[in-house]
Coordinates of C-alpha atoms and ligand atoms in Angstrom, one line a residue:
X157 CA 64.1 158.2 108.1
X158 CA 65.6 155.6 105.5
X159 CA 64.0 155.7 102.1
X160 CA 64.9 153.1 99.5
X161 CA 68.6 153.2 100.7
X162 CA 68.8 156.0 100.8
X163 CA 69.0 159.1 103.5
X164 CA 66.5 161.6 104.0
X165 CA 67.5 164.5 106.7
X166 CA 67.2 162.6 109.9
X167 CA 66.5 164.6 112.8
X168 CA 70.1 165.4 114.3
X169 CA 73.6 164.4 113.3
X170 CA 74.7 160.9 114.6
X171 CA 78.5 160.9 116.4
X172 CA 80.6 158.3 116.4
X173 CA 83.3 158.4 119.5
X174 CA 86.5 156.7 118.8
X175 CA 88.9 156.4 121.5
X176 CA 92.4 154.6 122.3
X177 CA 93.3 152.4 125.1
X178 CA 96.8 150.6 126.0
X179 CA 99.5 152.8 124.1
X180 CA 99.5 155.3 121.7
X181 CA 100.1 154.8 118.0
X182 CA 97.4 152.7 117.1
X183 CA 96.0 154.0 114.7
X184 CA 92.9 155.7 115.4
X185 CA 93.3 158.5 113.1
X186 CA 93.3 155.6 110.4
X187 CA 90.7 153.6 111.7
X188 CA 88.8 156.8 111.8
X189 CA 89.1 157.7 107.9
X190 CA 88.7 154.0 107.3
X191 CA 84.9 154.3 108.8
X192 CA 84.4 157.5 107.3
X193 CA 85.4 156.2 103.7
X194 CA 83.1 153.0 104.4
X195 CA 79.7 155.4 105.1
X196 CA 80.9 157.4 102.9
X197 CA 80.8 155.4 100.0
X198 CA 77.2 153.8 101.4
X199 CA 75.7 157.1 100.6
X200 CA 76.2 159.2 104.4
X201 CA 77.5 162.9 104.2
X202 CA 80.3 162.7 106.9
X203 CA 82.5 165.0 108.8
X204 CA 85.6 164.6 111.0
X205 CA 86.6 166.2 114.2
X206 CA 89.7 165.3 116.5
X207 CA 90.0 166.9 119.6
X208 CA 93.7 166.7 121.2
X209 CA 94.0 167.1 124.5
X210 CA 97.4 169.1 124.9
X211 CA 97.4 173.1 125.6
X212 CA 98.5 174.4 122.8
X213 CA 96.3 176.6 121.0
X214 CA 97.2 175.2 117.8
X215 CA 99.9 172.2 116.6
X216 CA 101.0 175.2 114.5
X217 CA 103.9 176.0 116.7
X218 CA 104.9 173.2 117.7
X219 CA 108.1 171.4 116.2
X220 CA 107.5 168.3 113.9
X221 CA 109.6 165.8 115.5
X222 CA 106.9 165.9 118.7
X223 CA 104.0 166.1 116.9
X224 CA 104.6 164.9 113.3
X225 CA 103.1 167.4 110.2
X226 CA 101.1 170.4 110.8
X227 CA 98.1 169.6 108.4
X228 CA 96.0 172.8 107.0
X229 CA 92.8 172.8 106.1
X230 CA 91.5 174.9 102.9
X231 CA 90.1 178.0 105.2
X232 CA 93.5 178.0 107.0
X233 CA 93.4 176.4 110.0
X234 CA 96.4 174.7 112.0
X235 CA 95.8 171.3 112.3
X236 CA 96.6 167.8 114.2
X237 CA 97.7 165.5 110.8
X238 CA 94.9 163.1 111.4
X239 CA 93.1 165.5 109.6
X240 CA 95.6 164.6 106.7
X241 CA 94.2 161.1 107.1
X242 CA 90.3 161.9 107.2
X243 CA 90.9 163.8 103.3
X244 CA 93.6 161.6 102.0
X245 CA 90.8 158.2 102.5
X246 CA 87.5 160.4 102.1
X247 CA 88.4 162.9 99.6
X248 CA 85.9 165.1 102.6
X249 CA 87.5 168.5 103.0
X250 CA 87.6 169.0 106.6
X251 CA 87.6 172.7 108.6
X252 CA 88.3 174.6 111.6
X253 CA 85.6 173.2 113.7
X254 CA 87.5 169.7 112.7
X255 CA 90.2 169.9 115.5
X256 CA 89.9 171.4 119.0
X257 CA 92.6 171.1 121.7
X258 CA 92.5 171.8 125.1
X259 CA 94.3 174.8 124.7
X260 CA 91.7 176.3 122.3
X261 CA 88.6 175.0 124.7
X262 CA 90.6 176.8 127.7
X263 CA 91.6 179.9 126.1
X264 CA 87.5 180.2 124.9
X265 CA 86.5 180.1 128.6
X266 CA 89.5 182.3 130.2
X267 CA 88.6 184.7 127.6
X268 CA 85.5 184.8 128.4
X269 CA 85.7 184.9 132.1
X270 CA 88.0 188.0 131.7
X271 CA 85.9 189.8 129.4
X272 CA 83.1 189.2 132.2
X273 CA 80.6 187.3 130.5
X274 CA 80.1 184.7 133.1
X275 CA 80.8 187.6 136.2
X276 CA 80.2 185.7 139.8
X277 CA 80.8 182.4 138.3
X278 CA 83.6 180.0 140.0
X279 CA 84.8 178.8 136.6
X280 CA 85.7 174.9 137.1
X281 CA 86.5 172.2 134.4
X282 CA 82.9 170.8 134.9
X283 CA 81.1 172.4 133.7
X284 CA 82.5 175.3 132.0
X285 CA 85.5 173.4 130.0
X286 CA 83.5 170.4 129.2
X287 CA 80.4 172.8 128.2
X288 CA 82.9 174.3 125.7
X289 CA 84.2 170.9 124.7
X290 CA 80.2 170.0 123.8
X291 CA 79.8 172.8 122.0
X292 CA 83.0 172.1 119.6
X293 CA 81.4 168.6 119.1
X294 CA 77.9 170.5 118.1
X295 CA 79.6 172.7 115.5
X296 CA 79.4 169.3 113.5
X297 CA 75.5 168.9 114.3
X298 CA 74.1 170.5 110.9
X299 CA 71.9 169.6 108.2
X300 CA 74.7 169.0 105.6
X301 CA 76.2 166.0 108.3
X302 CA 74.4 162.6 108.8
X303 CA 77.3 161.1 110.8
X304 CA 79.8 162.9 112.4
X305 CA 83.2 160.8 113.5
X306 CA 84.9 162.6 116.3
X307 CA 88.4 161.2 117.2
X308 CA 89.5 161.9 120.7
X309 CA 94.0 162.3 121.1
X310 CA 96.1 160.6 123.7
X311 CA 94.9 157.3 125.6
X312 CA 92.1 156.6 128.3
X313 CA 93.6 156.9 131.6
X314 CA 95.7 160.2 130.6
X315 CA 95.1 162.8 132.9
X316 CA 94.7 165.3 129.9
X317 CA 92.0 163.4 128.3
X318 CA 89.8 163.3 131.6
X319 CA 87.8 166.5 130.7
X320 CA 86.8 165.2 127.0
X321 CA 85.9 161.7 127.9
X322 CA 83.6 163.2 131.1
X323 CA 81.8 165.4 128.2
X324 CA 81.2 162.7 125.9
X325 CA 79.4 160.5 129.1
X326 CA 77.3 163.9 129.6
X327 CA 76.9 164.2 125.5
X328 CA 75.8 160.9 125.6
X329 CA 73.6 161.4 128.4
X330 CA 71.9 164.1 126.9
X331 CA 71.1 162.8 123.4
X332 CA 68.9 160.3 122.3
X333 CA 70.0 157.0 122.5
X334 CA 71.2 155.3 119.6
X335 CA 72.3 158.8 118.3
X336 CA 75.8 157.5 119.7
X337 CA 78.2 155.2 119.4
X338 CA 81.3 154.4 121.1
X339 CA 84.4 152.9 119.7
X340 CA 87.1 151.8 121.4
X341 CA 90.7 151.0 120.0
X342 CA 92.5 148.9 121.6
X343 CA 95.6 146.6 121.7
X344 CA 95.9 143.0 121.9
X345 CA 99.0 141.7 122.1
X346 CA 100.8 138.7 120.9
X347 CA 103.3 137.3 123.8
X348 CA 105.5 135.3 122.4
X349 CA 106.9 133.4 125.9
X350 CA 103.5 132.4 126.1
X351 CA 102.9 132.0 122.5
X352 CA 99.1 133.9 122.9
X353 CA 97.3 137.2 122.5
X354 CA 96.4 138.9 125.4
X355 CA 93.1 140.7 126.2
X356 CA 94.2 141.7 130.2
X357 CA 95.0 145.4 128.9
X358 CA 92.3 146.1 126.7
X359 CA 90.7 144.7 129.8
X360 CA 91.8 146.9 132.1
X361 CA 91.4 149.9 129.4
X362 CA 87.7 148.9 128.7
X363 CA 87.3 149.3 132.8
X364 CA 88.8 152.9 132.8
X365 CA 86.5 154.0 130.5
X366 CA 83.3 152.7 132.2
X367 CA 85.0 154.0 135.5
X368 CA 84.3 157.5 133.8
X369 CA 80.8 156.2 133.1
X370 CA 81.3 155.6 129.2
X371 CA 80.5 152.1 128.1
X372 CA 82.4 151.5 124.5
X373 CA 79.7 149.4 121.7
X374 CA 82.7 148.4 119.7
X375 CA 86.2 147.2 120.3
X376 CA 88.4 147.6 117.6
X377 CA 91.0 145.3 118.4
X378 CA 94.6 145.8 117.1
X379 CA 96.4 142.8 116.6
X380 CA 99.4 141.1 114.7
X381 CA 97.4 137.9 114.9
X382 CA 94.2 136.4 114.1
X383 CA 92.0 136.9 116.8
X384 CA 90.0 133.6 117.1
X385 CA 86.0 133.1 117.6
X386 CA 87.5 132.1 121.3
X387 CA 89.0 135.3 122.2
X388 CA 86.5 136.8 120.5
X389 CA 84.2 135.6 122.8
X390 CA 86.2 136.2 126.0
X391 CA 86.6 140.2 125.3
X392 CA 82.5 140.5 124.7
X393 CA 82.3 138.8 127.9
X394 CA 84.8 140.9 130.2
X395 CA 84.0 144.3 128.1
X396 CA 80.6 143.8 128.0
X397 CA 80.6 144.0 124.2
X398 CA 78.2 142.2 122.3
X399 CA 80.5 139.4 120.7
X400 CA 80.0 140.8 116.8
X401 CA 81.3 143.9 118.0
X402 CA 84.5 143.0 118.9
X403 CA 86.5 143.8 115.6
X404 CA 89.6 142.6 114.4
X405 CA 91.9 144.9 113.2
X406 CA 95.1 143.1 111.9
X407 CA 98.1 144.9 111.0
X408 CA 98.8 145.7 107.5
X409 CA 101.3 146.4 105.2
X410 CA 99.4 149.1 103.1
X411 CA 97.1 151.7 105.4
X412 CA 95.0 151.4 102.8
X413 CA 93.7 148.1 103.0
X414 CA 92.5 149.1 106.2
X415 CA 88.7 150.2 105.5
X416 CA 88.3 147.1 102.9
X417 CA 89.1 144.7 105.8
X418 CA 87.1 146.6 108.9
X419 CA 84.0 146.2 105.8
X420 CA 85.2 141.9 105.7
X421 CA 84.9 142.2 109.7
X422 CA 81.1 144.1 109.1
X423 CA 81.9 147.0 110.9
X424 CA 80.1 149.3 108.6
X425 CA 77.3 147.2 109.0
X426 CA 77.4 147.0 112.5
X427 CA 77.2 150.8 112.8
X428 CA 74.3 151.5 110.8
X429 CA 72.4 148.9 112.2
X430 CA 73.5 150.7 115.5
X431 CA 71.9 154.1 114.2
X432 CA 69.0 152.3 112.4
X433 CA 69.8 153.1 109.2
X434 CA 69.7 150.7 106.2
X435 CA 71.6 151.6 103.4
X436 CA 72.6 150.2 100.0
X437 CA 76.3 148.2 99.8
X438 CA 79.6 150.1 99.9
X439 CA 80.5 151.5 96.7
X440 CA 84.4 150.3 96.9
X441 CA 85.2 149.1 93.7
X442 CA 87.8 152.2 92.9
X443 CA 89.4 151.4 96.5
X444 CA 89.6 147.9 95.4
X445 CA 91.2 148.7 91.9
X446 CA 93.4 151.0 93.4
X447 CA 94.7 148.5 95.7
X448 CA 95.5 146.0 92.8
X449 CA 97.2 148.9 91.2
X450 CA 99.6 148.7 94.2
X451 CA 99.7 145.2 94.1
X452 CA 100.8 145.1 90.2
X453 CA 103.3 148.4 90.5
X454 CA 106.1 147.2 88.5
X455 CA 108.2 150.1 87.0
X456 CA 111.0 150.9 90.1
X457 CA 111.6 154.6 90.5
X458 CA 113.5 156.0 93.3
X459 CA 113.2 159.9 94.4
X460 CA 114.8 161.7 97.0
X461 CA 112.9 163.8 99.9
X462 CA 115.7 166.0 101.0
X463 CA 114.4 167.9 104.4
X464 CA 115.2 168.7 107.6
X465 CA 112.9 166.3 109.8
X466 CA 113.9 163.0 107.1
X467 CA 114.0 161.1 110.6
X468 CA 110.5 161.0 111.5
X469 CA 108.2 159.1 109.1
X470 CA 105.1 161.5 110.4
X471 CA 107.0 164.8 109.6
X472 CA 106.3 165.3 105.8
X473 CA 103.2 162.9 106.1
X474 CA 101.4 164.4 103.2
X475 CA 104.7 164.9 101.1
X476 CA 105.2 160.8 101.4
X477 CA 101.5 160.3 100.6
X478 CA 100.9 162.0 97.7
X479 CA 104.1 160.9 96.1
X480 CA 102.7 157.5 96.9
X481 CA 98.9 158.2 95.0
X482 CA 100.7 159.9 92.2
X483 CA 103.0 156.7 92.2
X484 CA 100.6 154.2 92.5
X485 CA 98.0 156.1 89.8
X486 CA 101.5 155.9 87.2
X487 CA 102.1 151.9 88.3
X488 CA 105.4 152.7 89.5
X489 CA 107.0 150.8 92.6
X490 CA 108.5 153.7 94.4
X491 CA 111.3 154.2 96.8
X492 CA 111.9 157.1 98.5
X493 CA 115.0 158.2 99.6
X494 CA 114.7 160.4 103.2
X495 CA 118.5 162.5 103.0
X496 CA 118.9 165.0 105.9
X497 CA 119.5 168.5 104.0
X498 CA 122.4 169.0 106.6
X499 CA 124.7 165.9 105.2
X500 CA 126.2 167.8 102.2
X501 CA 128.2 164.5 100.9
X502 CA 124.8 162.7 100.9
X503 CA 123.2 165.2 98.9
X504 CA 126.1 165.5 96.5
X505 CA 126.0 161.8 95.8
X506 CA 122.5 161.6 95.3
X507 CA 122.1 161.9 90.9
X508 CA 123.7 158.5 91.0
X509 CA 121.2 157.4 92.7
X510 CA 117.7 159.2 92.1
X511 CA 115.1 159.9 89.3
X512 CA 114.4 163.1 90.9
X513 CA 114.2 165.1 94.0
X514 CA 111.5 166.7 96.2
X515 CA 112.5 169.3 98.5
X516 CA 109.5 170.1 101.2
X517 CA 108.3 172.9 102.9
X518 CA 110.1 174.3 106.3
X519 CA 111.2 177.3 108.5
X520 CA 114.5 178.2 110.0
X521 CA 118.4 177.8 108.8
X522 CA 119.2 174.3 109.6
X523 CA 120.0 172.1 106.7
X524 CA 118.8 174.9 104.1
X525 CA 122.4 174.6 102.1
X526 CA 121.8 170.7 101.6
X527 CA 118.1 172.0 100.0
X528 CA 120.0 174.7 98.0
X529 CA 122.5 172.4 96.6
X530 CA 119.9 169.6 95.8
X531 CA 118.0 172.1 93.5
X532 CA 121.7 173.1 91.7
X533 CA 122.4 169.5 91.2
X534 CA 118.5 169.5 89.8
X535 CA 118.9 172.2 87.9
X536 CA 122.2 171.8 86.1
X537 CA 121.6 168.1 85.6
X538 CA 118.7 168.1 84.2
X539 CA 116.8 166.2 86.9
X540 CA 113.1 166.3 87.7
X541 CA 113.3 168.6 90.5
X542 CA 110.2 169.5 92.7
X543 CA 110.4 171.9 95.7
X544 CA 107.5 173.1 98.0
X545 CA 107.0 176.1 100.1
X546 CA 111.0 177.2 101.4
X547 CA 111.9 174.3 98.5
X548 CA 110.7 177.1 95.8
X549 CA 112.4 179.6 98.1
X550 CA 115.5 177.8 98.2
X551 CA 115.4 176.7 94.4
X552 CA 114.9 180.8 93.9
X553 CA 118.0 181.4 96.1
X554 CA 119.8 179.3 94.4
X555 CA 119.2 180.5 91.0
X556 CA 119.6 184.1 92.0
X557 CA 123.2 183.4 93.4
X558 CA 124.4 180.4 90.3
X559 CA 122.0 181.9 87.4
X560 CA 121.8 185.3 88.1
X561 CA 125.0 186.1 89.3
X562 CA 123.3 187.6 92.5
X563 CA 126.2 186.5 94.9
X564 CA 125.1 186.6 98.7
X565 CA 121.0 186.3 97.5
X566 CA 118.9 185.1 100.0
X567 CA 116.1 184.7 101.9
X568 CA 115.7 187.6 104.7
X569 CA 114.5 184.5 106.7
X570 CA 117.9 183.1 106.3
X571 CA 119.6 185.8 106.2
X572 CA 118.5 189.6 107.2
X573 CA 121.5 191.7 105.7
X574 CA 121.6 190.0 102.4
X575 CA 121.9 192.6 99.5
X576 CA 119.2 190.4 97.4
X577 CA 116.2 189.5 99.3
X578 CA 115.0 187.1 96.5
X579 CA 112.8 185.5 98.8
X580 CA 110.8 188.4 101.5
X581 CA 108.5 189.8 103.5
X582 CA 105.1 190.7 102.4
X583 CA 104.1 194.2 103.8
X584 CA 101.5 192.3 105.6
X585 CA 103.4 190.4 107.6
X586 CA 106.4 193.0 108.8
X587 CA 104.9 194.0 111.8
X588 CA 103.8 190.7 112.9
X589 CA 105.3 189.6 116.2
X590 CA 103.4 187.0 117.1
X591 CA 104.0 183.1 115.9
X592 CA 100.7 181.3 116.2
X593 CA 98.6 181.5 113.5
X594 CA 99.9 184.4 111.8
X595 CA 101.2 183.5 108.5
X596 CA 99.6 183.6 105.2
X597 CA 97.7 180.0 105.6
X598 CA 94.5 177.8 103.5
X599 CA 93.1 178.2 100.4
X600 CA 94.1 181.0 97.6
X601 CA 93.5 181.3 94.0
X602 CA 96.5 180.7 91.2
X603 CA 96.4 181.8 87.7
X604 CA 98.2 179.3 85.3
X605 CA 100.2 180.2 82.6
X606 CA 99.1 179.0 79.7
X607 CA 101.3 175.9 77.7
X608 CA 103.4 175.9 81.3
X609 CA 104.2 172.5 82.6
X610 CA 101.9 173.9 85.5
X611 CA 99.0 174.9 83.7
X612 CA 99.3 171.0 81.5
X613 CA 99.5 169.2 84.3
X614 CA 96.5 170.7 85.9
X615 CA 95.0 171.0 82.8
X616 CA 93.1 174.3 83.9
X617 CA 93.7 178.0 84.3
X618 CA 92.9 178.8 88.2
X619 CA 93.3 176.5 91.0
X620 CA 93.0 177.0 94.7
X621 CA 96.0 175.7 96.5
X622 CA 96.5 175.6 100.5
X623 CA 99.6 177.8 101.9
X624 CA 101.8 178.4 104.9
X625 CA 104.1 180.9 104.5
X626 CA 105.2 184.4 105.6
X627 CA 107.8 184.8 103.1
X628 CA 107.2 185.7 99.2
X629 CA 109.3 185.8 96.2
X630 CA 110.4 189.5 95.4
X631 CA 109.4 190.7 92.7
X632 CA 111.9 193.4 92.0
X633 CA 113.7 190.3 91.0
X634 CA 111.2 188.7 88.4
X635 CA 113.0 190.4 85.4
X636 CA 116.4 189.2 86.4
X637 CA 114.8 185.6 86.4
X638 CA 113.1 185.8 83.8
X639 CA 116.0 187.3 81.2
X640 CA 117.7 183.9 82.9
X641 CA 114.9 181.4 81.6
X642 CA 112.8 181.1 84.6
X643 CA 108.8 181.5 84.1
X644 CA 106.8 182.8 86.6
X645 CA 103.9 180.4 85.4
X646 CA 101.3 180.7 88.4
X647 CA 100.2 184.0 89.8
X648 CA 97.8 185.5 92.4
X649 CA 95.0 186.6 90.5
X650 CA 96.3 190.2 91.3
X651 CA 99.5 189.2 89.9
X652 CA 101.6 190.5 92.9
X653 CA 102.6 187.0 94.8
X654 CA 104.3 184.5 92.4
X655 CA 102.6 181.3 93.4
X656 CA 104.3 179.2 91.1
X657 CA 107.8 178.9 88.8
X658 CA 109.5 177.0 86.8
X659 CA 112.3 176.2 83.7
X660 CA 111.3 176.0 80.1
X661 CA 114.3 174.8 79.4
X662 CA 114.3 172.0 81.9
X663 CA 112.0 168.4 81.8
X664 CA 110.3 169.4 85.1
X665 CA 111.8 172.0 87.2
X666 CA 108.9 173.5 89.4
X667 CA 108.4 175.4 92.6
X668 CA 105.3 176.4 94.6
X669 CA 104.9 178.3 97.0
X670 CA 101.7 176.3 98.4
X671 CA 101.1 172.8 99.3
X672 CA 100.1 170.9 97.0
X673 CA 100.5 167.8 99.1
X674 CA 97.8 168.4 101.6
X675 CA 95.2 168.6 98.3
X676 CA 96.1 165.0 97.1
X677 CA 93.9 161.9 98.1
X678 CA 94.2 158.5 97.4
X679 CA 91.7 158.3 94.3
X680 CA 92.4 161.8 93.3
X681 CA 96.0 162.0 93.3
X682 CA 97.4 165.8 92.7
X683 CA 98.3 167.0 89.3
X684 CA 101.7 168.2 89.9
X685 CA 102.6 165.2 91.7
X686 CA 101.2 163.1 88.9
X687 CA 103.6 165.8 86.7
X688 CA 106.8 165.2 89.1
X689 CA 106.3 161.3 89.1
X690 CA 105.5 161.8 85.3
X691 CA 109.2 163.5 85.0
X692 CA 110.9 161.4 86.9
X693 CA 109.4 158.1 84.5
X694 CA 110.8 159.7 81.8
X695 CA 114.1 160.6 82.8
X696 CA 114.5 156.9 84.4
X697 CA 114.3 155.7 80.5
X698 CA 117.3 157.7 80.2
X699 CA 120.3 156.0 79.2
X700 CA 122.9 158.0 82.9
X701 CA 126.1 157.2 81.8
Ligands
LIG210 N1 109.8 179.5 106.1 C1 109.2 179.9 104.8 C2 108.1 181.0 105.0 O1 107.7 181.1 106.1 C3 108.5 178.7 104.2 C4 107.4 178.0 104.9 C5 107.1 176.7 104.5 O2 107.8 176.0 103.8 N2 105.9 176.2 104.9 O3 107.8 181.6 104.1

């Protein structure tokens, strides 16, 4: 199977399980992309898959503030923002068949059911759901995957998880061994009365999952202390794990450090080994530089995020990120500045303050006027201004009413009777009732304008940019614009949908109407983030008076 280091096409896909035990919030999403980047850069082709137990069809509708970002993948799907995590560390582009939930798995079986296809059947969660769950994890079994890492939401013991983990014991039952491996996440935490770690939950979580007849091969033990050869020792013996597969995993400052200390702790190793494979060192010098860059990051620079959802750290995930790579990639020590769009006076104070401002994507009317305002202060004083998705919108609104003249423009999302819908409805989309999946969403092609700031910081002509949008930019108003100094400077190769816009006449004021953000990863940061950053660098060297 293993030639010279490296692999030939083994006979079936290997899975790696990861689950969570204790509490949420532990990271597994991490800890998965931190695995992935580690085989990765051995030599494996990986892919990701989280399946989340809730019934939603989708995360798609669901508000940010319960369920942090919705992450889309380049052929459009809705997704949990793990996913985020797998392409931020791997660079892997991941797909639909990367995130199930229950609600998908259910709807699969109802539907069929009704249309008849399993007529006389008593349809039960074994085994018609956890049939359907097994198939979602076989999607990944193909010839372009060697290892496939499959993330499974919520913690053992929910009652929504029951009818993944009871398909992964039959999966595993039904493969070869040593085609699969279980990791389990768990918690070990420090008590300060007693002044010790404790293993009693992870424990008691280790039990639940061998209640359900899954026996994990690796703890992955989450700690804010060392965990000593001693402890070490005691969870192998009451988990049943062989001792140099219990893993630390201390907390960190920087996620990133994350896969370059699980590879100190020899879990890459171990997992190979697990899967017989031999295969040469990880390649993880560019990791390691990149995490010196970090280290060395002198230049301060502060830019706002003015948004609606500033509160929750997991709401513009891949916004905070890629600001972050295209920081860390300039050696810049950034702040950023979270301002709810919907305290005006904050807003207004901010060009004291800030180096530039990034206004993200969003739907709805709260807090839009704080956006609007934030690209007027942008515009007029001449500070790097960035806005995404309803951020271009917003920034077009806003130049329509101030630059134009247009008073009342609008978006017809914002506002239905305005007399200039600047911002509307595609023809596509105005009969569509329906609010799951329905908007214009993944991957599309943009022509660059050439010598735009666009077109230099990419440095090409056509790029392929993920979106999420119903609303377009109307283009009964491009003259208008245009005879005002805006340039339209990335296009649908049609021409019809104006992908991108921005100011000649100002250092960096762009727009997009896709999202760049969920295209950035941590050793390829994107280019109009490196652009905005860029910008914002430059007008920090300004003497503000
Ligand atoms: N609400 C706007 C639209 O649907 C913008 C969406 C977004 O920012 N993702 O077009």
């Amino acid at each position: 199977m293993v030639e010279s280091g490296k692999l030939t096409r083994q006979q079936r896909t290997k899975y790696i399980f990861i689950t969570g035990g204790v509490v949420s919030s532990l990271g597994k999403g991490i800890a998965a992309a931190s695995i992935g980047l580690l085989l990765k850069s051995r030599g494996c082709r990986i892919q990701f898959q989280k399946l989340d137990p809730y019934l939603n069809v989708d995360p798609g509708t669901m508000n940010p503030y319960q369920h942090g970002e919705v992450y889309i993948t380049a052929d459009g799907a809705e997704t949990d923002l793990d996913l985020g995590h797998y392409e931020r560390f791997t660079g892997i582009e991941t797909t639909r068949n990367s995130n199930f939930t229950a609600g998908r798995i259910y709807m699969k079986v109802i539907q069929e059911e009704r249309l008849g296809s399993t007529l006389g059947e008593t349809i039960q969660v074994v085994p018609h759901i956890t049939n359907e769950i097994k198939n979602c994890i076989l999607k990944l079994d193909t010839p372009e995957v060697d290892i496939a890492i499959v993330e499974i939401g919520g913690t053992v013991g929910d009652i929504e998880s029951l009818p993944f983990l009871e398909a992964l014991r039959q999966f595993n039952l039904e493969r070869e061994s040593g085609d699969i491996l279980f990791i389990h996440l768990t918690l070990v935490p420090f008590i300060k009365a007693a002044g010790e770690l404790k293993t009693k939950p992870t424990q008691h979580s280790v039990a639940r999952l061998r209640e359900i007849g899954i026996q994990p091969q690796v703890l992955l033990c989450r700690s804010e202390q060392e965990i000593d050869a001693d402890l070490k020792r005691k969870l192998s013996l009451f988990c049943s794990v062989r001792r140099e597969a219990v893993i630390e995993a201390r907390d960190v400052r920087d996620v990133y450090e994350v896969p370059l200390l699980l590879a100190k702790e020899g879990l890459d190793e171990l997992i190979l080994k697990h899967f017989g494979l031999q295969l040469k060192k990880p390649a993880m010098e560019d990791w390691q530089k990149m995490l010196d860059k970090v280290r060395r990051a002198a230049t301060p620079l502060t830019i706002a995020v003015v948004g609606k959802y500033i509160g929750l750290q997991d709401a513009y995930k891949s916004i905070y990120e890629a600001l972050n790579h295209a920081a860390v990639d300039a050696g810049v020590a950034l702040t950023v500045l979270r301002v709810s769009s919907e305290n005006l006076a904050e807003v207004r104070k901010l060009p004291t303050k800030i180096s530039g401002i990034l206004v993200p994507g969003g739907f709805g009317t709260r807090g839009i006027d704080g956006k609007v305002l934030a690209a007027r202060l942008c515009r007029e004083k001449k500070i790097p201004f960035f806005g995404i998705c309803l951020g271009m919108q917003l920034a077009a609104v806003e130049f329509a009413q101030n630059a134009c003249k247009l008073e009342s423009a609008n978006s017809l999302e914002m506002d239905p009777s305005t007399p200039h819908a600047v911002i509307a409805l595609m023809d596509s989309q105005k009969n569509i009732r329906a609010k799951g999946g329905t908007m214009r969403l993944g991957n599309y092609p943009c022509h660059l304008v050439a010598d735009s700031k666009a077109a230099k910081a990419y440095g090409r002509d056509v790029v392929l940019e993920r979106h999420r949008h119903r609303f377009e930019f109307n283009n009964e108003y491009r003259e208008a614009f245009e005879r005002q100094g805006m340039t339209f400077s990335g296009l649908s190769p049609d021409k019809h949908l104006v992908e991108l816009m921005e100011l000649a006449s100002h250092p960096w004021f762009v727009g997009c109407q896709f999202h760049p953000e969920f295209r950035s990863s941590v050793l390829s940061p994107h280019p109009l983030f490196k652009g905005f950053i860029g910008a914002a660098l430059a007008y920090n060297r300004l003497p503000h008076g």
